[in-house]
DNA sequence: ATGCTCTTGCCACTACTTTGCAATAGAACC
DNA sequence: GGTTCTATTGCAAAGTAGTGGCAAGAGCAT
């Protein structure tokens, strides 16, 4: 785990504490994994998170992972992107949006500038992404090059 | 059902026939409901569709509704927008994208021009929305005015 | 009307998520 | 360090969404 990952986890823990929530092994574990995942695919499913924690020796229940993630999302520390039948979770500490391959679930980040026009158009029809710190964001669903070729 | 709704349903049935699929009561029923829904919220969940069909006297199984919708999506006749834990379905016959309230599920349409920059940005990172006729599109998740006020 | 085969109903099953309750473990305070 | 208060977790059970197999039934070309 790099210094920057540690810092991001610590910052998230501070926010938890400020919200009156305790610094538990389950929460730190989930945050560690999320911070670590940002290098790669960026987002993880609940199950991936769960298995990664077990593999690292963090004894935790699947239902607890669900509960922890729900809280992180409510606090705006994590955000979600629905992919297929499940939901993926990522740290929300820098403002970014997502492009997802609907076939394999692969995900890329999009900078805020790139989606500004979509956000503005949504606001114009009464859907606001930015107020309220509540979960929100732009998701572009498409197909990655590999899946395009595979499908012909 | 207005004339235009009938036309849209007929057009969809033609596409089904061309794909070698039969014109069955279940499929027509689902298409009718989808065409009808466009006036209002625009998209329906599988359950809403199912109940609406039963209410209209179309005897159909829930699993059949799932199967029909999957086919419609594969053929590009319908498209999906994930909302919360489920998926909503709408007719895809005019190119539009979506802005969704993550709290109440209310949905608005966004014209293709409004999201063009997001689509381009996604393509730049290797996610293509337009090729392949496969399901895809831009979804802006946010909060509608009513839910923003309700949440404070 | 006949026959071929696509579709559906029925039902069991998987995957994902939520919830209630008792036991446990943070953290504030002494 | 020990005590106390209550948030948090484990456990187990149930709820919700979606899938798959197979035999009976329904389109449609002829």
mmCIF file of C-alpha atoms (C1' of nucleotides) in Angstrom:
data_model
loop_
_atom_site.group_PDB
_atom_site.id
_atom_site.type_symbol
_atom_site.label_atom_id
_atom_site.label_comp_id
_atom_site.label_asym_id
_atom_site.label_seq_id
_atom_site.Cartn_x
_atom_site.Cartn_y
_atom_site.Cartn_z
ATOM 1 C CA UNK A 1 0.000 0.000 0.000
ATOM 2 C CA UNK A 2 1.482 3.315 -1.074
ATOM 3 C CA UNK A 3 1.646 6.454 1.036
ATOM 4 C CA UNK A 4 -1.048 8.107 -1.011
ATOM 5 C CA UNK A 5 -3.350 5.152 -0.496
ATOM 6 C CA UNK A 6 -2.789 5.337 3.241
ATOM 7 C CA UNK A 7 -3.536 9.036 3.190
ATOM 8 C CA UNK A 8 -6.753 8.538 1.312
ATOM 9 C CA UNK A 9 -7.863 5.855 3.747
ATOM 10 C CA UNK A 10 -6.989 8.055 6.705
ATOM 11 C CA UNK A 11 -8.917 10.949 5.245
ATOM 12 C CA UNK A 12 -11.932 8.685 4.815
ATOM 13 C CA UNK A 13 -11.617 7.414 8.382
ATOM 14 C CA UNK A 14 -11.569 11.017 9.617
ATOM 15 C CA UNK A 15 -14.818 11.657 7.805
ATOM 16 C CA UNK A 16 -16.319 8.580 9.382
ATOM 17 C CA UNK A 17 -15.242 9.699 12.839
ATOM 18 C CA UNK A 18 -16.670 13.148 12.261
ATOM 19 C CA UNK A 19 -19.967 11.515 11.356
ATOM 20 C CA UNK A 20 -19.880 9.733 14.715
ATOM 21 C CA UNK A 21 -18.978 6.354 13.263
ATOM 22 C CA UNK A 22 -16.310 4.135 14.758
ATOM 23 C CA UNK A 23 -13.034 3.125 13.245
ATOM 24 C CA UNK A 24 -13.495 -0.628 12.969
ATOM 25 C CA UNK A 25 -11.487 -3.342 11.271
ATOM 26 C CA UNK A 26 -14.254 -3.968 8.748
ATOM 27 C CA UNK A 27 -14.435 -0.327 7.720
ATOM 28 C CA UNK A 28 -10.703 0.116 7.477
ATOM 29 C CA UNK A 29 -10.467 -3.107 5.495
ATOM 30 C CA UNK A 30 -13.073 -2.013 2.993
ATOM 31 C CA UNK A 31 -11.481 1.404 2.599
ATOM 32 C CA UNK A 32 -8.035 -0.148 2.148
ATOM 33 C CA UNK A 33 -9.317 -2.355 -0.643
ATOM 34 C CA UNK A 34 -11.110 0.488 -2.360
ATOM 35 C CA UNK A 35 -8.050 2.717 -2.185
ATOM 36 C CA UNK A 36 -5.898 -0.098 -3.487
ATOM 37 C CA UNK A 37 -8.284 -0.894 -6.340
ATOM 38 C CA UNK A 38 -8.093 2.571 -7.807
ATOM 39 C CA UNK A 39 -4.845 1.691 -9.527
ATOM 40 C CA UNK A 40 -6.494 -1.044 -11.559
ATOM 41 C CA UNK A 41 -10.085 -1.319 -12.566
ATOM 42 C CA UNK A 42 -11.010 1.261 -9.981
ATOM 43 C CA UNK A 43 -14.232 -0.301 -8.849
ATOM 44 C CA UNK A 44 -15.032 -3.553 -7.083
ATOM 45 C CA UNK A 45 -18.178 -5.556 -6.546
ATOM 46 C CA UNK A 46 -19.285 -6.464 -3.038
ATOM 47 C CA UNK A 47 -18.118 -10.007 -3.589
ATOM 48 C CA UNK A 48 -14.699 -9.025 -4.879
ATOM 49 C CA UNK A 49 -14.278 -6.813 -1.855
ATOM 50 C CA UNK A 50 -15.421 -9.589 0.457
ATOM 51 C CA UNK A 51 -13.063 -12.182 -1.007
ATOM 52 C CA UNK A 52 -10.159 -9.746 -1.016
ATOM 53 C CA UNK A 53 -10.700 -9.060 2.675
ATOM 54 C CA UNK A 54 -10.836 -12.738 3.551
ATOM 55 C CA UNK A 55 -7.701 -13.318 1.492
ATOM 56 C CA UNK A 56 -5.950 -10.603 3.473
ATOM 57 C CA UNK A 57 -6.988 -12.214 6.727
ATOM 58 C CA UNK A 58 -9.655 -9.661 7.641
ATOM 59 C CA UNK A 59 -12.428 -11.790 9.100
ATOM 60 C CA UNK A 60 -15.637 -10.162 8.005
ATOM 61 C CA UNK A 61 -19.154 -11.147 7.006
ATOM 62 C CA UNK A 62 -20.592 -10.505 3.584
ATOM 63 C CA UNK A 63 -23.553 -8.705 5.122
ATOM 64 C CA UNK A 64 -21.147 -6.443 6.971
ATOM 65 C CA UNK A 65 -19.449 -5.503 3.729
ATOM 66 C CA UNK A 66 -22.851 -4.565 2.373
ATOM 67 C CA UNK A 67 -23.608 -2.481 5.446
ATOM 68 C CA UNK A 68 -20.260 -0.724 5.404
ATOM 69 C CA UNK A 69 -20.556 0.115 1.735
ATOM 70 C CA UNK A 70 -24.041 1.497 2.136
ATOM 71 C CA UNK A 71 -22.781 3.841 4.814
ATOM 72 C CA UNK A 72 -19.784 4.921 2.789
ATOM 73 C CA UNK A 73 -22.081 5.779 -0.083
ATOM 74 C CA UNK A 74 -24.481 7.670 2.162
ATOM 75 C CA UNK A 75 -21.586 9.739 3.462
ATOM 76 C CA UNK A 76 -20.315 10.387 -0.045
ATOM 77 C CA UNK A 77 -17.026 8.598 0.663
ATOM 78 C CA UNK A 78 -17.725 5.911 -1.918
ATOM 79 C CA UNK A 79 -19.828 5.984 -5.056
ATOM 80 C CA UNK A 80 -21.510 3.279 -7.075
ATOM 81 C CA UNK A 81 -21.776 2.291 -10.698
ATOM 82 C CA UNK A 82 -24.338 -0.359 -11.651
ATOM 83 C CA UNK A 83 -22.830 -2.979 -13.952
ATOM 84 C CA UNK A 84 -25.042 -5.775 -15.162
ATOM 85 C CA UNK A 85 -26.897 -7.269 -12.261
ATOM 86 C CA UNK A 86 -24.670 -5.946 -9.512
ATOM 87 C CA UNK A 87 -23.242 -2.726 -8.263
ATOM 88 C CA UNK A 88 -19.598 -1.755 -8.211
ATOM 89 C CA UNK A 89 -18.069 0.569 -5.626
ATOM 90 C CA UNK A 90 -15.194 2.991 -5.783
ATOM 91 C CA UNK A 91 -13.719 5.779 -3.693
ATOM 92 C CA UNK A 92 -15.284 9.126 -4.486
ATOM 93 C CA UNK A 93 -12.435 11.310 -3.318
ATOM 94 C CA UNK A 94 -11.602 12.871 -6.651
ATOM 95 C CA UNK A 95 -14.472 13.985 -8.849
ATOM 96 C CA UNK A 96 -14.650 11.588 -11.748
ATOM 97 C CA UNK A 97 -17.258 9.813 -13.821
ATOM 98 C CA UNK A 98 -17.327 6.471 -15.588
ATOM 99 C CA UNK A 99 -17.379 4.683 -18.916
ATOM 100 C CA UNK A 100 -18.274 1.018 -18.643
ATOM 101 C CA UNK A 101 -18.216 -1.933 -20.986
ATOM 102 C CA UNK A 102 -21.643 -3.490 -20.597
ATOM 103 C CA UNK A 103 -20.297 -6.852 -21.729
ATOM 104 C CA UNK A 104 -17.234 -7.475 -19.569
ATOM 105 C CA UNK A 105 -17.750 -4.806 -16.930
ATOM 106 C CA UNK A 106 -14.428 -3.135 -17.614
ATOM 107 C CA UNK A 107 -14.423 0.451 -16.456
ATOM 108 C CA UNK A 108 -12.548 3.672 -17.258
ATOM 109 C CA UNK A 109 -12.642 7.039 -15.590
ATOM 110 C CA UNK A 110 -13.874 10.193 -17.261
ATOM 111 C CA UNK A 111 -12.788 13.612 -16.018
ATOM 112 C CA UNK A 112 -15.455 16.034 -14.850
ATOM 113 C CA UNK A 113 -14.801 18.434 -17.755
ATOM 114 C CA UNK A 114 -15.605 15.745 -20.294
ATOM 115 C CA UNK A 115 -19.108 15.250 -18.958
ATOM 116 C CA UNK A 116 -19.919 18.847 -18.034
ATOM 117 C CA UNK A 117 -22.369 19.271 -20.899
ATOM 118 C CA UNK A 118 -24.308 16.152 -19.885
ATOM 119 C CA UNK A 119 -24.477 17.321 -16.289
ATOM 120 C CA UNK A 120 -25.757 20.696 -17.457
ATOM 121 C CA UNK A 121 -28.359 19.089 -19.712
ATOM 122 C CA UNK A 122 -29.569 16.934 -16.832
ATOM 123 C CA UNK A 123 -29.874 19.960 -14.586
ATOM 124 C CA UNK A 124 -31.849 21.705 -17.311
ATOM 125 C CA UNK A 125 -34.450 18.941 -17.153
ATOM 126 C CA UNK A 126 -34.565 18.965 -13.372
ATOM 127 C CA UNK A 127 -31.982 16.381 -12.327
ATOM 128 C CA UNK A 128 -29.132 17.811 -10.310
ATOM 129 C CA UNK A 129 -25.891 15.895 -9.874
ATOM 130 C CA UNK A 130 -23.911 18.238 -7.772
ATOM 131 C CA UNK A 131 -25.981 19.529 -4.882
ATOM 132 C CA UNK A 132 -26.527 17.567 -1.712
ATOM 133 C CA UNK A 133 -23.345 15.501 -1.713
ATOM 134 C CA UNK A 134 -25.595 12.570 -2.542
ATOM 135 C CA UNK A 135 -24.534 9.798 -4.875
ATOM 136 C CA UNK A 136 -24.641 10.806 -8.493
ATOM 137 C CA UNK A 137 -22.614 11.047 -11.620
ATOM 138 C CA UNK A 138 -22.443 10.289 -15.287
ATOM 139 C CA UNK A 139 -22.084 6.757 -16.598
ATOM 140 C CA UNK A 140 -21.485 6.012 -20.260
ATOM 141 C CA UNK A 141 -22.414 2.432 -21.084
ATOM 142 C CA UNK A 142 -20.795 1.014 -24.176
ATOM 143 C CA UNK A 143 -18.490 -1.701 -25.402
ATOM 144 C CA UNK A 144 -14.732 -2.011 -25.034
ATOM 145 C CA UNK A 145 -12.572 -2.830 -28.051
ATOM 146 C CA UNK A 146 -12.014 -6.428 -26.990
ATOM 147 C CA UNK A 147 -15.724 -7.165 -26.597
ATOM 148 C CA UNK A 148 -16.517 -5.390 -29.880
ATOM 149 C CA UNK A 149 -14.114 -7.668 -31.740
ATOM 150 C CA UNK A 150 -15.272 -10.751 -29.888
ATOM 151 C CA UNK A 151 -18.889 -10.041 -30.826
ATOM 152 C CA UNK A 152 -17.983 -9.475 -34.492
ATOM 153 C CA UNK B 1 -53.483 3.934 -27.472
ATOM 154 C CA UNK B 2 -52.723 6.667 -29.955
ATOM 155 C CA UNK B 3 -51.986 6.153 -33.624
ATOM 156 C CA UNK B 4 -48.334 6.933 -33.113
ATOM 157 C CA UNK B 5 -48.083 4.349 -30.353
ATOM 158 C CA UNK B 6 -49.635 1.751 -32.641
ATOM 159 C CA UNK B 7 -47.188 2.647 -35.366
ATOM 160 C CA UNK B 8 -44.230 2.305 -33.045
ATOM 161 C CA UNK B 9 -45.440 -1.075 -31.856
ATOM 162 C CA UNK B 10 -46.001 -2.218 -35.430
ATOM 163 C CA UNK B 11 -42.543 -1.094 -36.426
ATOM 164 C CA UNK B 12 -41.074 -3.073 -33.537
ATOM 165 C CA UNK B 13 -43.101 -6.154 -34.474
ATOM 166 C CA UNK B 14 -41.743 -5.889 -38.034
ATOM 167 C CA UNK B 15 -38.221 -5.903 -36.668
ATOM 168 C CA UNK B 16 -39.035 -8.967 -34.599
ATOM 169 C CA UNK B 17 -40.452 -10.750 -37.630
ATOM 170 C CA UNK B 18 -37.384 -9.886 -39.672
ATOM 171 C CA UNK B 19 -35.241 -11.410 -36.944
ATOM 172 C CA UNK B 20 -37.249 -14.612 -37.290
ATOM 173 C CA UNK B 21 -39.203 -14.101 -34.079
ATOM 174 C CA UNK B 22 -42.951 -14.622 -33.862
ATOM 175 C CA UNK B 23 -45.627 -12.097 -33.174
ATOM 176 C CA UNK B 24 -47.007 -13.400 -29.893
ATOM 177 C CA UNK B 25 -49.438 -11.953 -27.378
ATOM 178 C CA UNK B 26 -46.709 -11.598 -24.765
ATOM 179 C CA UNK B 27 -44.427 -9.649 -27.085
ATOM 180 C CA UNK B 28 -47.157 -7.384 -28.371
ATOM 181 C CA UNK B 29 -48.318 -6.793 -24.826
ATOM 182 C CA UNK B 30 -44.869 -5.784 -23.647
ATOM 183 C CA UNK B 31 -44.344 -3.514 -26.641
ATOM 184 C CA UNK B 32 -47.754 -1.904 -26.119
ATOM 185 C CA UNK B 33 -46.935 -1.105 -22.533
ATOM 186 C CA UNK B 34 -43.522 0.284 -23.406
ATOM 187 C CA UNK B 35 -44.958 2.460 -26.168
ATOM 188 C CA UNK B 36 -47.674 3.657 -23.842
ATOM 189 C CA UNK B 37 -45.229 4.430 -21.031
ATOM 190 C CA UNK B 38 -43.225 6.833 -23.114
ATOM 191 C CA UNK B 39 -45.747 9.543 -22.454
ATOM 192 C CA UNK B 40 -45.150 9.373 -18.721
ATOM 193 C CA UNK B 41 -42.053 8.260 -16.915
ATOM 194 C CA UNK B 42 -40.807 6.622 -20.078
ATOM 195 C CA UNK B 43 -39.345 3.530 -18.514
ATOM 196 C CA UNK B 44 -40.849 0.628 -16.594
ATOM 197 C CA UNK B 45 -39.456 -2.081 -14.371
ATOM 198 C CA UNK B 46 -40.109 -5.731 -15.174
ATOM 199 C CA UNK B 47 -42.612 -5.880 -12.358
ATOM 200 C CA UNK B 48 -44.491 -2.791 -13.430
ATOM 201 C CA UNK B 49 -44.710 -4.211 -16.918
ATOM 202 C CA UNK B 50 -45.870 -7.557 -15.579
ATOM 203 C CA UNK B 51 -48.595 -6.072 -13.393
ATOM 204 C CA UNK B 52 -49.758 -3.751 -16.143
ATOM 205 C CA UNK B 53 -50.144 -6.697 -18.484
ATOM 206 C CA UNK B 54 -52.125 -8.714 -15.956
ATOM 207 C CA UNK B 55 -54.308 -5.674 -15.281
ATOM 208 C CA UNK B 56 -55.003 -5.411 -19.007
ATOM 209 C CA UNK B 57 -55.991 -9.062 -19.138
ATOM 210 C CA UNK B 58 -52.869 -10.282 -20.906
ATOM 211 C CA UNK B 59 -52.120 -13.577 -19.172
ATOM 212 C CA UNK B 60 -48.362 -13.811 -19.004
ATOM 213 C CA UNK B 61 -45.680 -15.168 -16.708
ATOM 214 C CA UNK B 62 -43.111 -12.988 -15.029
ATOM 215 C CA UNK B 63 -40.313 -15.111 -16.449
ATOM 216 C CA UNK B 64 -41.737 -14.580 -19.907
ATOM 217 C CA UNK B 65 -41.637 -10.834 -19.431
ATOM 218 C CA UNK B 66 -37.968 -11.189 -18.518
ATOM 219 C CA UNK B 67 -37.297 -13.298 -21.591
ATOM 220 C CA UNK B 68 -39.161 -10.965 -23.925
ATOM 221 C CA UNK B 69 -37.356 -7.926 -22.587
ATOM 222 C CA UNK B 70 -33.971 -9.583 -22.918
ATOM 223 C CA UNK B 71 -34.685 -10.260 -26.571
ATOM 224 C CA UNK B 72 -35.948 -6.763 -27.218
ATOM 225 C CA UNK B 73 -32.746 -5.382 -25.745
ATOM 226 C CA UNK B 74 -30.585 -7.757 -27.767
ATOM 227 C CA UNK B 75 -32.327 -6.605 -30.927
ATOM 228 C CA UNK B 76 -31.926 -2.969 -29.960
ATOM 229 C CA UNK B 77 -35.683 -2.449 -29.826
ATOM 230 C CA UNK B 78 -35.628 -1.661 -26.134
ATOM 231 C CA UNK B 79 -32.906 -0.237 -23.943
ATOM 232 C CA UNK B 80 -32.249 -0.399 -20.231
ATOM 233 C CA UNK B 81 -31.376 2.012 -17.480
ATOM 234 C CA UNK B 82 -30.329 0.594 -14.108
ATOM 235 C CA UNK B 83 -32.110 2.324 -11.241
ATOM 236 C CA UNK B 84 -31.320 1.254 -7.735
ATOM 237 C CA UNK B 85 -31.334 -2.496 -7.538
ATOM 238 C CA UNK B 86 -33.402 -3.139 -10.640
ATOM 239 C CA UNK B 87 -33.410 -2.363 -14.302
ATOM 240 C CA UNK B 88 -35.909 -0.216 -16.145
ATOM 241 C CA UNK B 89 -36.817 -0.694 -19.796
ATOM 242 C CA UNK B 90 -37.903 1.717 -22.481
ATOM 243 C CA UNK B 91 -38.394 1.756 -26.230
ATOM 244 C CA UNK B 92 -35.213 2.709 -28.069
ATOM 245 C CA UNK B 93 -36.802 3.924 -31.265
ATOM 246 C CA UNK B 94 -35.569 7.470 -31.048
ATOM 247 C CA UNK B 95 -31.991 8.039 -29.962
ATOM 248 C CA UNK B 96 -32.103 9.489 -26.495
ATOM 249 C CA UNK B 97 -30.250 9.197 -23.218
ATOM 250 C CA UNK B 98 -31.346 9.514 -19.608
ATOM 251 C CA UNK B 99 -31.160 11.565 -16.442
ATOM 252 C CA UNK B 100 -32.396 9.709 -13.380
ATOM 253 C CA UNK B 101 -33.227 10.653 -9.829
ATOM 254 C CA UNK B 102 -31.394 8.088 -7.742
ATOM 255 C CA UNK B 103 -33.833 8.604 -4.884
ATOM 256 C CA UNK B 104 -37.272 8.256 -6.442
ATOM 257 C CA UNK B 105 -36.308 6.760 -9.809
ATOM 258 C CA UNK B 106 -37.933 9.545 -11.783
ATOM 259 C CA UNK B 107 -36.448 9.779 -15.243
ATOM 260 C CA UNK B 108 -36.056 12.413 -17.976
ATOM 261 C CA UNK B 109 -34.805 12.126 -21.495
ATOM 262 C CA UNK B 110 -31.663 13.811 -22.762
ATOM 263 C CA UNK B 111 -31.188 14.470 -26.486
ATOM 264 C CA UNK B 112 -28.172 12.908 -28.189
ATOM 265 C CA UNK B 113 -26.539 16.309 -28.799
ATOM 266 C CA UNK B 114 -26.492 17.079 -25.087
ATOM 267 C CA UNK B 115 -24.364 14.036 -24.307
ATOM 268 C CA UNK B 116 -22.166 14.030 -27.405
ATOM 269 C CA UNK B 117 -19.085 15.192 -25.492
ATOM 270 C CA UNK B 118 -19.453 12.406 -22.927
ATOM 271 C CA UNK B 119 -19.826 9.829 -25.676
ATOM 272 C CA UNK B 120 -16.689 11.178 -27.357
ATOM 273 C CA UNK B 121 -14.748 11.133 -24.089
ATOM 274 C CA UNK B 122 -15.780 7.531 -23.484
ATOM 275 C CA UNK B 123 -14.655 6.545 -26.960
ATOM 276 C CA UNK B 124 -11.348 8.278 -26.325
ATOM 277 C CA UNK B 125 -10.735 5.929 -23.379
ATOM 278 C CA UNK B 126 -11.800 2.865 -25.347
ATOM 279 C CA UNK B 127 -15.513 2.527 -24.635
ATOM 280 C CA UNK B 128 -17.677 2.826 -27.719
ATOM 281 C CA UNK B 129 -21.382 3.536 -27.421
ATOM 282 C CA UNK B 130 -22.401 3.636 -31.001
ATOM 283 C CA UNK B 131 -20.962 0.714 -32.877
ATOM 284 C CA UNK B 132 -22.530 -2.716 -32.838
ATOM 285 C CA UNK B 133 -26.141 -1.718 -32.198
ATOM 286 C CA UNK B 134 -25.590 -3.170 -28.762
ATOM 287 C CA UNK B 135 -27.160 -1.680 -25.646
ATOM 288 C CA UNK B 136 -25.423 1.453 -24.513
ATOM 289 C CA UNK B 137 -25.969 5.058 -23.691
ATOM 290 C CA UNK B 138 -25.368 7.834 -21.240
ATOM 291 C CA UNK B 139 -27.050 7.950 -17.850
ATOM 292 C CA UNK B 140 -26.778 10.934 -15.537
ATOM 293 C CA UNK B 141 -27.609 9.967 -11.969
ATOM 294 C CA UNK B 142 -28.677 12.820 -9.727
ATOM 295 C CA UNK B 143 -31.516 14.099 -7.640
ATOM 296 C CA UNK B 144 -34.810 15.658 -8.737
ATOM 297 C CA UNK B 145 -36.004 18.916 -7.178
ATOM 298 C CA UNK B 146 -38.609 17.193 -5.041
ATOM 299 C CA UNK B 147 -36.129 14.739 -3.507
ATOM 300 C CA UNK B 148 -33.563 17.503 -2.970
ATOM 301 C CA UNK B 149 -36.081 19.496 -0.934
ATOM 302 C CA UNK B 150 -37.295 16.439 0.933
ATOM 303 C CA UNK B 151 -33.738 15.548 1.957
ATOM 304 C CA UNK B 152 -33.029 19.104 3.103
ATOM 305 C "C1'" DA C 1 -55.503 -28.284 -42.253
ATOM 306 C "C1'" DT C 2 -50.663 -29.928 -41.331
ATOM 307 C "C1'" DG C 3 -46.341 -29.897 -39.575
ATOM 308 C "C1'" DC C 4 -42.308 -27.671 -37.985
ATOM 309 C "C1'" DT C 5 -40.303 -25.205 -34.388
ATOM 310 C "C1'" DC C 6 -40.440 -21.068 -31.751
ATOM 311 C "C1'" DT C 7 -42.605 -19.642 -27.246
ATOM 312 C "C1'" DT C 8 -44.609 -20.010 -23.067
ATOM 313 C "C1'" DG C 9 -45.981 -21.760 -18.485
ATOM 314 C "C1'" DC C 10 -44.494 -23.889 -14.674
ATOM 315 C "C1'" DC C 11 -41.211 -24.603 -11.304
ATOM 316 C "C1'" DA C 12 -37.013 -24.982 -9.211
ATOM 317 C "C1'" DC C 13 -32.900 -22.615 -8.612
ATOM 318 C "C1'" DT C 14 -28.982 -19.014 -8.356
ATOM 319 C "C1'" DA C 15 -27.355 -14.490 -7.249
ATOM 320 C "C1'" DC C 16 -27.603 -10.495 -4.651
ATOM 321 C "C1'" DT C 17 -29.142 -7.780 -0.774
ATOM 322 C "C1'" DT C 18 -31.516 -6.730 3.543
ATOM 323 C "C1'" DT C 19 -32.961 -7.355 8.372
ATOM 324 C "C1'" DG C 20 -33.508 -8.748 13.476
ATOM 325 C "C1'" DC C 21 -31.288 -9.928 17.438
ATOM 326 C "C1'" DA C 22 -27.849 -11.200 20.665
ATOM 327 C "C1'" DA C 23 -22.958 -10.931 21.401
ATOM 328 C "C1'" DT C 24 -18.947 -8.055 20.788
ATOM 329 C "C1'" DA C 25 -15.892 -4.290 20.601
ATOM 330 C "C1'" DG C 26 -14.819 1.089 20.052
ATOM 331 C "C1'" DA C 27 -13.955 5.080 22.589
ATOM 332 C "C1'" DA C 28 -14.942 8.475 26.181
ATOM 333 C "C1'" DC C 29 -14.411 8.906 30.911
ATOM 334 C "C1'" DC C 30 -12.745 8.071 35.330
ATOM 335 C "C1'" DG D 1 -6.047 0.133 33.359
ATOM 336 C "C1'" DG D 2 -11.017 -0.469 34.138
ATOM 337 C "C1'" DT D 3 -15.894 0.856 33.462
ATOM 338 C "C1'" DT D 4 -19.705 2.004 30.866
ATOM 339 C "C1'" DC D 5 -22.392 3.223 27.028
ATOM 340 C "C1'" DT D 6 -23.868 2.152 22.592
ATOM 341 C "C1'" DA D 7 -22.387 1.492 17.770
ATOM 342 C "C1'" DT D 8 -21.173 -2.466 15.205
ATOM 343 C "C1'" DT D 9 -20.758 -7.178 13.847
ATOM 344 C "C1'" DG D 10 -21.837 -12.168 13.229
ATOM 345 C "C1'" DC D 11 -25.176 -15.195 12.419
ATOM 346 C "C1'" DA D 12 -29.105 -16.900 10.373
ATOM 347 C "C1'" DA D 13 -33.199 -16.252 7.980
ATOM 348 C "C1'" DA D 14 -35.827 -14.099 4.580
ATOM 349 C "C1'" DG D 15 -36.666 -11.034 0.705
ATOM 350 C "C1'" DT D 16 -36.059 -9.528 -4.171
ATOM 351 C "C1'" DA D 17 -34.349 -9.896 -8.926
ATOM 352 C "C1'" DG D 18 -33.302 -12.717 -12.560
ATOM 353 C "C1'" DT D 19 -32.210 -17.469 -14.977
ATOM 354 C "C1'" DG D 20 -32.756 -22.237 -16.875
ATOM 355 C "C1'" DG D 21 -34.926 -26.790 -18.180
ATOM 356 C "C1'" DC D 22 -38.505 -29.103 -20.151
ATOM 357 C "C1'" DA D 23 -42.984 -30.453 -21.849
ATOM 358 C "C1'" DA D 24 -47.303 -28.398 -23.576
ATOM 359 C "C1'" DG D 25 -48.998 -25.020 -26.594
ATOM 360 C "C1'" DA D 26 -49.136 -21.447 -30.316
ATOM 361 C "C1'" DG D 27 -47.349 -18.993 -34.834
ATOM 362 C "C1'" DC D 28 -46.859 -19.249 -39.457
ATOM 363 C "C1'" DA D 29 -45.332 -21.163 -44.030
ATOM 364 C "C1'" DT D 30 -47.032 -24.475 -46.937
#
